[in-house]
Short mmCIF file of C-alpha atoms and ligand atoms in Angstrom, two decimals:
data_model
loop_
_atom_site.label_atom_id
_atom_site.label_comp_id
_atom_site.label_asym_id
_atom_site.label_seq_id
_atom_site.Cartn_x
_atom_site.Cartn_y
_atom_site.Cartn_z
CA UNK Q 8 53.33 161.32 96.96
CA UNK Q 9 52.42 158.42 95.80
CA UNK Q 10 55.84 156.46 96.87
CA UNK Q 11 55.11 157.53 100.46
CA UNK Q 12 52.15 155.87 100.13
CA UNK Q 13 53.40 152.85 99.40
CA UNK Q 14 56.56 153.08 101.40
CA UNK Q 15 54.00 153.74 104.68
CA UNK Q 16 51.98 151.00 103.50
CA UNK Q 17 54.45 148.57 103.40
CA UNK Q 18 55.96 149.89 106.59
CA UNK Q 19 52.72 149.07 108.12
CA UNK Q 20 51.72 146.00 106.87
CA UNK Q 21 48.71 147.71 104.64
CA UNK Q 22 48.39 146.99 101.04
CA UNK Q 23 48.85 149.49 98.72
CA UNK Q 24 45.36 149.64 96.52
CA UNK Q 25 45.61 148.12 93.28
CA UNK Q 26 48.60 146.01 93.94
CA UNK Q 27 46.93 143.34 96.62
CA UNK Q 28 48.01 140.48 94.61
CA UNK Q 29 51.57 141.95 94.44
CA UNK Q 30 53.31 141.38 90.79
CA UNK Q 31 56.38 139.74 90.28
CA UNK Q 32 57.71 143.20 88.52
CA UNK Q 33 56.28 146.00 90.66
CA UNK Q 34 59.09 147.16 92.50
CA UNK Q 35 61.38 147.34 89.24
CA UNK Q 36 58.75 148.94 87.97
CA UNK Q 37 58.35 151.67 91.37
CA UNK Q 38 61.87 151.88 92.37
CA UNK Q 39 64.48 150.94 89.62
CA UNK Q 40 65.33 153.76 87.12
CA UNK Q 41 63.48 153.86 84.10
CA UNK Q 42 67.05 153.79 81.94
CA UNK Q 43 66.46 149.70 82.41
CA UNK Q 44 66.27 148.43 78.89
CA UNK Q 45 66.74 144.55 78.93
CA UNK Q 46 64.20 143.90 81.02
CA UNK Q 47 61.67 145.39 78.83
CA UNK Q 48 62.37 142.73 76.14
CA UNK Q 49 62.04 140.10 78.77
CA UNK Q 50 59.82 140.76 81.36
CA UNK Q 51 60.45 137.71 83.50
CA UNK Q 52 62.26 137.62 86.83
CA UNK Q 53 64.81 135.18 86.65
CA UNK Q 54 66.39 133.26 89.01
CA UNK Q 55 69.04 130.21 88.15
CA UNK Q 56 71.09 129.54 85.00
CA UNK Q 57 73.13 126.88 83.81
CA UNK Q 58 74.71 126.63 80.94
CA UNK Q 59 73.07 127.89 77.81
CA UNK Q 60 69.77 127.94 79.61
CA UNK Q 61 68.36 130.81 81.78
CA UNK Q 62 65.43 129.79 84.36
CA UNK Q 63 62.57 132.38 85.19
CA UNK Q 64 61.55 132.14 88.97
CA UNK Q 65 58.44 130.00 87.89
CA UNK Q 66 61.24 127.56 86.55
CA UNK Q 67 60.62 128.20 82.86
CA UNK Q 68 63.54 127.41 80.85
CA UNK Q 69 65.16 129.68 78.02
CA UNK Q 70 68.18 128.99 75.47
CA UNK Q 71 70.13 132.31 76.16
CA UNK Q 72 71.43 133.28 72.65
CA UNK Q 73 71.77 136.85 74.05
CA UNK Q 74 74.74 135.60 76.76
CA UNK Q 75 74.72 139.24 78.33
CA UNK Q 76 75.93 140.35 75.27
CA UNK Q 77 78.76 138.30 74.75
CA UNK Q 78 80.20 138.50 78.78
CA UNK Q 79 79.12 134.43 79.14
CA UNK Q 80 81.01 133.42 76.19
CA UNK Q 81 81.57 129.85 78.16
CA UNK Q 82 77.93 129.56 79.17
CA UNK Q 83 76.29 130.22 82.63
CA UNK Q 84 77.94 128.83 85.92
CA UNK Q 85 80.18 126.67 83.95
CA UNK Q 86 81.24 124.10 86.33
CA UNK Q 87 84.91 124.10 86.09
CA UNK Q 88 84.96 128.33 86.14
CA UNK Q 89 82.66 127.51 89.21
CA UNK Q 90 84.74 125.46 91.20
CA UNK Q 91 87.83 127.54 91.06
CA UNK Q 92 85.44 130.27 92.11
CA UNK Q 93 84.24 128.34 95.17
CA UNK Q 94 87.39 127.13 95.94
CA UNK Q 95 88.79 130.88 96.31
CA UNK Q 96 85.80 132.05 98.25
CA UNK Q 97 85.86 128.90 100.60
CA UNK Q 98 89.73 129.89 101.16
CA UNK Q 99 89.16 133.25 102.55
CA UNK Q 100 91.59 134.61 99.65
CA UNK Q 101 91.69 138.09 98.99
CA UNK Q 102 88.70 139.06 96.95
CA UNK Q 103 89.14 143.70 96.64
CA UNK Q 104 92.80 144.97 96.89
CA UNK Q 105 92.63 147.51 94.30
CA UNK Q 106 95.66 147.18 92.36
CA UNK Q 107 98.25 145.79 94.72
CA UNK Q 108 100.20 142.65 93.80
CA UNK Q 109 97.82 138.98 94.83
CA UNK Q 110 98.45 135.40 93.88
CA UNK Q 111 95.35 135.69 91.84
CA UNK Q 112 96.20 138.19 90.02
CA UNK Q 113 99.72 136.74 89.15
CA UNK Q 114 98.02 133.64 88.08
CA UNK Q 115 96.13 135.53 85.39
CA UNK Q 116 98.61 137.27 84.11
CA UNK Q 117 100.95 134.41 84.04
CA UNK Q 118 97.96 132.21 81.94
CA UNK Q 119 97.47 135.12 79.69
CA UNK Q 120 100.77 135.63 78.58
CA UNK Q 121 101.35 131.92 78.24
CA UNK Q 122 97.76 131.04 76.77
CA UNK Q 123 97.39 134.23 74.78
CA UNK Q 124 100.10 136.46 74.12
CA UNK Q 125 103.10 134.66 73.41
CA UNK Q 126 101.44 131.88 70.90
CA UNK Q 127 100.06 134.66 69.36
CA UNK Q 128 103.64 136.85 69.31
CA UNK Q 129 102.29 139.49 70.77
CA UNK Q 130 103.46 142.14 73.10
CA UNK Q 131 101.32 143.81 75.09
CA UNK Q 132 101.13 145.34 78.65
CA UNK Q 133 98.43 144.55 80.31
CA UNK Q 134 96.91 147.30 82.08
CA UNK Q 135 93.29 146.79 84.20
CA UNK Q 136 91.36 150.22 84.08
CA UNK Q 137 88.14 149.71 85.53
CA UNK Q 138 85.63 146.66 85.49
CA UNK Q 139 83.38 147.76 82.62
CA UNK Q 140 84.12 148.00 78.48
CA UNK Q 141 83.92 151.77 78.37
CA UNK Q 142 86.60 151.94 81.52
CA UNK Q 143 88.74 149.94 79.20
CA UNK Q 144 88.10 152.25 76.02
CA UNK Q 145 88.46 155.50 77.89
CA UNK Q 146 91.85 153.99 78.90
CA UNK Q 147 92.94 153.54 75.55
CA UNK Q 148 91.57 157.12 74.05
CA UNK Q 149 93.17 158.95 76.87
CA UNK Q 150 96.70 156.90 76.45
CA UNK Q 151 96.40 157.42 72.49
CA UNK Q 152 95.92 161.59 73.08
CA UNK Q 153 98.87 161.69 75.72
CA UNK Q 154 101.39 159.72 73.84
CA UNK Q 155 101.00 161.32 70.19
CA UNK Q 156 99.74 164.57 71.78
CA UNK Q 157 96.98 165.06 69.25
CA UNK Q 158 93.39 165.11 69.68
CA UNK Q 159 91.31 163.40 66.88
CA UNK Q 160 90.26 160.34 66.86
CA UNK Q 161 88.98 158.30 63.77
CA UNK Q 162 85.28 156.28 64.70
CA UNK Q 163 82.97 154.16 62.40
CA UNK Q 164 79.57 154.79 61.64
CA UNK Q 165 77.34 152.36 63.48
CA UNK Q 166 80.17 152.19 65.91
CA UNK Q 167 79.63 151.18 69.93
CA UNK Q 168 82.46 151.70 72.59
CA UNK Q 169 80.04 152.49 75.42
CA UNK Q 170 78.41 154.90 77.57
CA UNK Q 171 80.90 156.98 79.49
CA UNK Q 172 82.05 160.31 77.84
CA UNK Q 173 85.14 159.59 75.84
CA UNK Q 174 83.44 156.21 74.94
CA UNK Q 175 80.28 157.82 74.11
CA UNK Q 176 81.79 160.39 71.40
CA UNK Q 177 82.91 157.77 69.44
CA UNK Q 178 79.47 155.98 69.21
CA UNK Q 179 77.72 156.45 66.51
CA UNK Q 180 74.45 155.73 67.75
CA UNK Q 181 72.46 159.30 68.20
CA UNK Q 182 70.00 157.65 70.77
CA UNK Q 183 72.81 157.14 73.23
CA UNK Q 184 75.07 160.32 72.17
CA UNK Q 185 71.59 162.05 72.70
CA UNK Q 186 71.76 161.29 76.60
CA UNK Q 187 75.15 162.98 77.20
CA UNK Q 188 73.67 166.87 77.73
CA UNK Q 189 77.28 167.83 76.42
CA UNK Q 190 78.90 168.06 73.37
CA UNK Q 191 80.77 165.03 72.37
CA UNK Q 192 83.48 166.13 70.47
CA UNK Q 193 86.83 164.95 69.07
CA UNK Q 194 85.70 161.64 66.98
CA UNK Q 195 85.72 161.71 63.29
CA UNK Q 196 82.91 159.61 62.23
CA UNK Q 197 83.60 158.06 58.55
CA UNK Q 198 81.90 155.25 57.06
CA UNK Q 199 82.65 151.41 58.56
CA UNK Q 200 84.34 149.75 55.43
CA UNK Q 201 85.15 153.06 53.66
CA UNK Q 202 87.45 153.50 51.07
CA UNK Q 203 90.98 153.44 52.79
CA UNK Q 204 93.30 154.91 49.96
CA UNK Q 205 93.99 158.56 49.12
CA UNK Q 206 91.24 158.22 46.44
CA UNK Q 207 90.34 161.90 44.34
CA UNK Q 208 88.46 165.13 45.98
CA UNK Q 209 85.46 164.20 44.87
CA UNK Q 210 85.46 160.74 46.31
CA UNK Q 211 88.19 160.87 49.43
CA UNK Q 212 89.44 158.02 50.86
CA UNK Q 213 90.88 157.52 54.99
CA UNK Q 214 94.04 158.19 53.19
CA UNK Q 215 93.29 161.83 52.45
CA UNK Q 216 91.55 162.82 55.39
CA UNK Q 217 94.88 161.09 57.39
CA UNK Q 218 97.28 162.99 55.34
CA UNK Q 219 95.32 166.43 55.02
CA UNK Q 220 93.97 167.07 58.31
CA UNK Q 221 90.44 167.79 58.88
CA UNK Q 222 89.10 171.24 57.98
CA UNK Q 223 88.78 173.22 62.11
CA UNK Q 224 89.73 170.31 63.71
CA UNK Q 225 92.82 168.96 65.31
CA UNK Q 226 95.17 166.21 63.62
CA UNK Q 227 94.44 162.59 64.17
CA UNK Q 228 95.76 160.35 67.23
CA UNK Q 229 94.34 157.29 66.54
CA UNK Q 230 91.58 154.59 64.95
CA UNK Q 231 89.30 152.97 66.69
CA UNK Q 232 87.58 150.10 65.23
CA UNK Q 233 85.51 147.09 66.24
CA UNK Q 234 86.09 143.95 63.22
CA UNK Q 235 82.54 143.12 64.03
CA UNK Q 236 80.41 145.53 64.85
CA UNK Q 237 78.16 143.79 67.61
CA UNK Q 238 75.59 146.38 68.62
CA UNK Q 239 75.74 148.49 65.28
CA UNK Q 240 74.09 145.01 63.63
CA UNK Q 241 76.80 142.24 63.51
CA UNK Q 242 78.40 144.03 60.40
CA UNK Q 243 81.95 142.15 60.05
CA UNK Q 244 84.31 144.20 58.25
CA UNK Q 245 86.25 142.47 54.98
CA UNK Q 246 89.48 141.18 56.54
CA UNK Q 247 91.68 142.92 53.82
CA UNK Q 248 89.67 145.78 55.01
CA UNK Q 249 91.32 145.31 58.11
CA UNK Q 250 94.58 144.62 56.72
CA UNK Q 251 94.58 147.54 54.69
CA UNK Q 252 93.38 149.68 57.85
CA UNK Q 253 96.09 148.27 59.68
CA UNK Q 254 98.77 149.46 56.93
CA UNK Q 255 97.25 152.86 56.19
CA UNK Q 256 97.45 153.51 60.52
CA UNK Q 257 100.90 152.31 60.70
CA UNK Q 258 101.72 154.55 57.15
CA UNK Q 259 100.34 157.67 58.45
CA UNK Q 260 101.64 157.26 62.61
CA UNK Q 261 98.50 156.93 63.62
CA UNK Q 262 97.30 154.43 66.78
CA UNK Q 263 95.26 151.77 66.03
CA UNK Q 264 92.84 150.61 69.00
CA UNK Q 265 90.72 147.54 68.21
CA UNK Q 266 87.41 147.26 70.64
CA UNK Q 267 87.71 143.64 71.05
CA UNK Q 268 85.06 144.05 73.99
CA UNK Q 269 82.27 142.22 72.08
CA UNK Q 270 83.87 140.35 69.74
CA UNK Q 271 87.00 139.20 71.50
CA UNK Q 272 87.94 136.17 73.75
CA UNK Q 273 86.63 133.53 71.33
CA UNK Q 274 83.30 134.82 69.76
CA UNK Q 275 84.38 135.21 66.24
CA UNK Q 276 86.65 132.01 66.27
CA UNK Q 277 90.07 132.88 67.20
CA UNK Q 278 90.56 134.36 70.84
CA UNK Q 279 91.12 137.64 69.19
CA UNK Q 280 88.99 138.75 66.43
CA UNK Q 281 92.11 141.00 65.05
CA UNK Q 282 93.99 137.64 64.44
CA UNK Q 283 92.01 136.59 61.18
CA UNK Q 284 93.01 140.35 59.56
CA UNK Q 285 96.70 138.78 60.32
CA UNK Q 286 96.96 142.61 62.07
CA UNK Q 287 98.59 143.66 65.31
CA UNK Q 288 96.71 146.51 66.55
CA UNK Q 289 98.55 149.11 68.68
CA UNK Q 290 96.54 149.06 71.73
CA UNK Q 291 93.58 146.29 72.28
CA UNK Q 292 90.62 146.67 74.53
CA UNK Q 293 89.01 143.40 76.34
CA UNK Q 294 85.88 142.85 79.07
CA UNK Q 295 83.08 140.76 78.65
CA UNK Q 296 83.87 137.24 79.07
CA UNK Q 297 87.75 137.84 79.93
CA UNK Q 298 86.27 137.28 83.58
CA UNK Q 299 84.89 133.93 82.13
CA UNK Q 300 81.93 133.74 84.54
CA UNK Q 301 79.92 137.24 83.79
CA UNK Q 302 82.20 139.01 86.54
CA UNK Q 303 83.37 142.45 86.06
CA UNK Q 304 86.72 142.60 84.23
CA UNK Q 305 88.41 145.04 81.37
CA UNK Q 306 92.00 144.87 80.41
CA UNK Q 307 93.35 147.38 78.01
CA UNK Q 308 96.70 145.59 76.18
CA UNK Q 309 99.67 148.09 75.02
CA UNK Q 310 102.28 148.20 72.69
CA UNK Q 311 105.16 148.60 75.36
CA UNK Q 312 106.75 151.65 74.10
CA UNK Q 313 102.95 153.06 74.57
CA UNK Q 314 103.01 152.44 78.46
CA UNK Q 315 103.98 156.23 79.54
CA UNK Q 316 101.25 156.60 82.04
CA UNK Q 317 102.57 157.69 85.39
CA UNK Q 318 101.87 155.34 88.47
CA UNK Q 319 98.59 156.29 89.02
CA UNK Q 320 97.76 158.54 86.62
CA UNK Q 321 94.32 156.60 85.21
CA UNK Q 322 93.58 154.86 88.47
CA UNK Q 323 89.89 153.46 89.86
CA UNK Q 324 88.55 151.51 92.44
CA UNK Q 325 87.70 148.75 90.81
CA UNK Q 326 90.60 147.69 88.42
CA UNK Q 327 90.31 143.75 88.68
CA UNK Q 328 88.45 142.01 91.27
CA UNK Q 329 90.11 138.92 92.09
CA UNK Q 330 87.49 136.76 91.59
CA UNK Q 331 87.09 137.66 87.97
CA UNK Q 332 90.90 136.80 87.75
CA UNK Q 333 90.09 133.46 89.66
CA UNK Q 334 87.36 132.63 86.56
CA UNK Q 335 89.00 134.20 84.27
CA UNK Q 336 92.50 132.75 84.54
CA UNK Q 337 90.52 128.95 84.94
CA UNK Q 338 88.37 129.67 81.65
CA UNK Q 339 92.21 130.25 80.04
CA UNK Q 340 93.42 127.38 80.99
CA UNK Q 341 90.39 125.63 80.19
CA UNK Q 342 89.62 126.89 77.07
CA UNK Q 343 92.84 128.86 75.02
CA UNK Q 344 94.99 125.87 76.06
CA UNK Q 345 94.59 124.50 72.73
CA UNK Q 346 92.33 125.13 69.26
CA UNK Q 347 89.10 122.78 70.47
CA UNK Q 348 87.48 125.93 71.11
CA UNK Q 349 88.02 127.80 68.44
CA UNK Q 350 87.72 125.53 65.56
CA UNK Q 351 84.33 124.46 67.35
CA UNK Q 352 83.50 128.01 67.47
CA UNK Q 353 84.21 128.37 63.65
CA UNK Q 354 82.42 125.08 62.33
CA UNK Q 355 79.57 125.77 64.45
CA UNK Q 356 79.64 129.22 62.99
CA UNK Q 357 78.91 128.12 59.98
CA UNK Q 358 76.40 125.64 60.63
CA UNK Q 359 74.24 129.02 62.05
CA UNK Q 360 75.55 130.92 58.81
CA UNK Q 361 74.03 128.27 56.65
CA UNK Q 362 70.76 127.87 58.43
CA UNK Q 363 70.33 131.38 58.42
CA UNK Q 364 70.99 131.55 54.75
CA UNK Q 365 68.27 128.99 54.46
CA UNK Q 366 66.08 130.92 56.80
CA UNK Q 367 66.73 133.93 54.59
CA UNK Q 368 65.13 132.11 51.47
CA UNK Q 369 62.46 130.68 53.20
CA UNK Q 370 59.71 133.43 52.74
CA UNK Q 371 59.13 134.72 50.11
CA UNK Q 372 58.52 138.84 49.91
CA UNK Q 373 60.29 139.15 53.32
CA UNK Q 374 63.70 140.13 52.60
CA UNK Q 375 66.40 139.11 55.39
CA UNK Q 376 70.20 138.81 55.13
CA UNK Q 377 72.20 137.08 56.91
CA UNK Q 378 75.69 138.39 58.67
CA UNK Q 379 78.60 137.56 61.08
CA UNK Q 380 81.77 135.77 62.00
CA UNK Q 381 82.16 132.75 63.70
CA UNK Q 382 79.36 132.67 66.55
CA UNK Q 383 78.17 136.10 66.40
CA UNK Q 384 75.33 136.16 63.65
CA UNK Q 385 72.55 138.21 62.45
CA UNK Q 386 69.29 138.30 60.58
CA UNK Q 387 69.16 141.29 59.15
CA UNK Q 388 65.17 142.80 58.20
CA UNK Q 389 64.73 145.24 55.97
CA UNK Q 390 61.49 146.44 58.19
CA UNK Q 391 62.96 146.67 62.08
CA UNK Q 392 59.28 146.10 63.30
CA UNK Q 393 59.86 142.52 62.00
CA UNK Q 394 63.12 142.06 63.84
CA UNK Q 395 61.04 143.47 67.08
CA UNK Q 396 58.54 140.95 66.32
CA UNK Q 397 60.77 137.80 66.17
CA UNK Q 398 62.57 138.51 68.98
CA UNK Q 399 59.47 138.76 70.75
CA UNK Q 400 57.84 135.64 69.12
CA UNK Q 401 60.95 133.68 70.23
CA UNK Q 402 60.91 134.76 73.75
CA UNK Q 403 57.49 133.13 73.88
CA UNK Q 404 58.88 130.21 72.31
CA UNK Q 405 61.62 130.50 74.73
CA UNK Q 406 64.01 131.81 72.98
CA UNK Q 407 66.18 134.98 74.21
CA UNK Q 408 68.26 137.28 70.76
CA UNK Q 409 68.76 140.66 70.91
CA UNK Q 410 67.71 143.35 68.37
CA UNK Q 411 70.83 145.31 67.21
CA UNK Q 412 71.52 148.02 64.21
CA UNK Q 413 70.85 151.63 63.88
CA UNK Q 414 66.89 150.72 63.58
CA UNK Q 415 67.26 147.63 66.04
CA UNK Q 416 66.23 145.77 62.90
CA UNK Q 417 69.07 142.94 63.01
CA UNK Q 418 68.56 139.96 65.31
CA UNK Q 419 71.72 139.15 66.64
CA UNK Q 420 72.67 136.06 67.81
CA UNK Q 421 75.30 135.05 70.21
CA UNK Q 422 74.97 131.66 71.88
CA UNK Q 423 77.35 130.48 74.26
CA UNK Q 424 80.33 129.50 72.54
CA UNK Q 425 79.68 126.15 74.70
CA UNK Q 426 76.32 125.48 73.66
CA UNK Q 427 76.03 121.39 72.24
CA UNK Q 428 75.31 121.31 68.99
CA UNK Q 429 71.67 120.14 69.61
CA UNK Q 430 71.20 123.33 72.10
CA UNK Q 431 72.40 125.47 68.67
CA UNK Q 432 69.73 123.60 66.67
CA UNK Q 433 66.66 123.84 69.04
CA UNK Q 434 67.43 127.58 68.77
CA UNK Q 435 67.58 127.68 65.10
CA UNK Q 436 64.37 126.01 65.39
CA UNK Q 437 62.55 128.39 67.67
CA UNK Q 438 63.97 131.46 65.31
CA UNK Q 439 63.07 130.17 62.35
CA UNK Q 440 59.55 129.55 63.75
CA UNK Q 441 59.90 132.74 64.92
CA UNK Q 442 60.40 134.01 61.49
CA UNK Q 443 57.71 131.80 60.05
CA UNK Q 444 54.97 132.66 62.35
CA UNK Q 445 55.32 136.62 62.25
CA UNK Q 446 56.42 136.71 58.31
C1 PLP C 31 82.26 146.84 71.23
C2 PLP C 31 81.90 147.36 72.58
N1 PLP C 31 82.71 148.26 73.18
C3 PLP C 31 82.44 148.74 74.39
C4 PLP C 31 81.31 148.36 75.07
C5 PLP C 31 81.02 148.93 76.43
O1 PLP C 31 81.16 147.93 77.39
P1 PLP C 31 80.45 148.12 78.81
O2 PLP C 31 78.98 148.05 78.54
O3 PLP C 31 80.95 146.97 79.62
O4 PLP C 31 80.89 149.42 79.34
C6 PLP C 31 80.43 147.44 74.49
C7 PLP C 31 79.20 147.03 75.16
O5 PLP C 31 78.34 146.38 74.63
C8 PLP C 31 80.73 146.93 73.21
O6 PLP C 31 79.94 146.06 72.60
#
């Protein structure tokens, strides 16, 4: 009733009662789905963005240390992702053609294999599934299933592969799983950083539970793992951890998928966050920033005797734009031509690790610990109403991080991987401000 109301108001020029001065949020608020979550820690409207900074539409500047969650890994608009952009559009080149063969295209995959793959010696197809990170995991669970014809699937407490169904069973999170109005079955959930050997019955380890089966439930397909866990509260897993995962999947003929969504092209250090672990994991999931510019792109990479899909058989509408391929082939050669960005990534990685250690210390009775790899970090509070209260503290200060863990009790911080090193330090200062002010 009361949307007609408004929708005959505004249809004839009346104002709707209560709203005469019109706020900036009001039709989120009326006509956008109350699922929006983002938002709600920010209630601006924003408007332009450059760089590491994000503009609100009364021109109020913020240092973005949120990055849309890792998708603007080489900051907003970045000028030289830009201009190939422009250049494309201005050029009337092809911009949907599903997955037939373009130039674009051709000139992604040809940077990626020179850029990524082959320095790294490793063999992957490359297939596109669908723009989003979940299009790219659902990819990889379905591929795992129909190539070792088993069911199970191995997932991490504190886990996040994303929202879709196959995705969504092996998220831990029991907020999101909660929204499915189905079962979610087929994911083993075992602790992130368990013990991986065979270990006794009273204390099992992966290596058990691989060889033995699961009591009522099918055998085991594959792993899936993230080395950082982003959204479960920037919990990086022990390399040898890794290593030792890697072996134990490999022992037992079981697939090893690594969600590299989050953590990969650059944000730990190395383009792939597998590569530290010195692993090669069986199939590899990628979005985010492989567009470069915040444009829709997923790629799931697979070990080539793994590629027996049929043509067509996982297909979509969407399965690589060719502007995300324009942005993301010119942030390649840009960026992964060399190890500038990375070993910036790493040493400015540690700068945050230190001042966060620092931070830590700082008050006294408030106990905070800090986490991460390269530039994704956390603050870990032991009370989450804390966390919610520096992130919100910072905002005011102009500051956007992101609440992550199981109690959203971890601020997580991901600046552009481009940010100046004085950009990194005016946001330390605003958190630790932050921290001072509410603690
Ligand atoms: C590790 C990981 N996997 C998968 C996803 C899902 O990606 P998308 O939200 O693009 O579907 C996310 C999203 O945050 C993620 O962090």
């Amino acid at each position: 009733m009361e949307l007609e109301r408004q929708e005959l108001d505004a249809f004839t020029g009346q104002s709707f009662p209560g709203e005469q001065d019109g706020s900036a949020t009001e039709i989120f608020e009326h006509r956008e789905s109350a699922v929006r979550s983002y938002c709600r820690t920010w209630p601006k409207v924003f408007d332009r963005a450059v760089g590491s900074w994000l503009y609100d539409e009364d021109g109020r500047a913020y240092l973005d240390f949120f990055t849309g969650a890792s998708a603007l890994n080489y900051g907003h608009n970045n000028a030289a992702l830009k201009r190939a952009l422009l250049d494309y559009l201005a050029a009337d080149r092809v911009i949907h053609s599903l997955d037939m063969h373009t130039v674009a295209k051709r000139e992604f995959l040809t940077a990626f294999d020179e850029l990524i793959l082959q320095p790294r010696q490793l063999n992957y197809r490359v297939q596109f599934p669908g723009p989003g990170g979940t299009n790219a995991i659902e990819a990889a669970l379905k591929l795992a299933r129909k190539v070792t014809g088993r069911t199970e699937v191995i997932t991490f407490t504190n886990g996040f592969h994303g929202m879709t169904l196959g995705a969504l069973a092996m998220t831990g999170s029991k907020f999101h799983r909660d929204g499915a109005g189905v079962p979610l079955p087929h994911g083993i959930p075992v602790p992130f950083g368990c013990r991986l050997d065979a270990g006794n019955p009273d204390s099992p380890g992966l290596e058990r539970l691989l060889q033995n089966g699961v009591a009522g439930l099918g055998e085991v397909a594959a792993v899936i793992v993230e080395t950082v866990q982003g959204e479960g509260g920037i919990n990086a897993a022990p390399l040898e951890w890794l290593s030792g995962l890697a072996d134990l999947c490999q022992r037992q003929g079981v697939l090893l998928i690594v969600d590299d969504v989050q953590m990969g092209c650059g944000r730990t250090g190395p383009f792939f966050s597998f590569e530290a672990a010195g692993i090669k994991p069986d199939i590899v999931c990628l979005s985010k920033s492989i567009g470069g510019y915040g444009l829709p792109l997923a790629l799931t990479l697979i070990r080539p005797d793994l590629d027996i899909w049929k043509p067509g058989e996982h297909n979509g509408t969407f399965r690589g734009i060719n502007p995300a391929f324009v942005t993301g082939t010119a942030a390649l050669r840009v960026y992964w031509r060399d190890k500038v960005l990375e070993e910036s990534t790493l040493a400015k990685g540690e700068h945050v690790a230190a001042a966060l250690t620092e931070l830590a210390g700082s008050v006294p009775g408030t106990a905070m610990q800090p986490r991460g790899r390269g530039l994704a970090r956390g603050l870990a509070f032991e009370d989450p109403e804390l966390a919610a209260k520096v992130s919100a503290a910072a905002f005011e200060r102009g500051l956007l991080v992101e609440k992550a863990g199981p109690k959203d009790e971890v601020i997580k911080l991901l600046p552009p991987l481009t940010a100046t090193d004085s950009e990194i330090d005016e946001g330390l200062a605003i958190l630790a401000d932050a921290v001072q002010t509410v603690c």
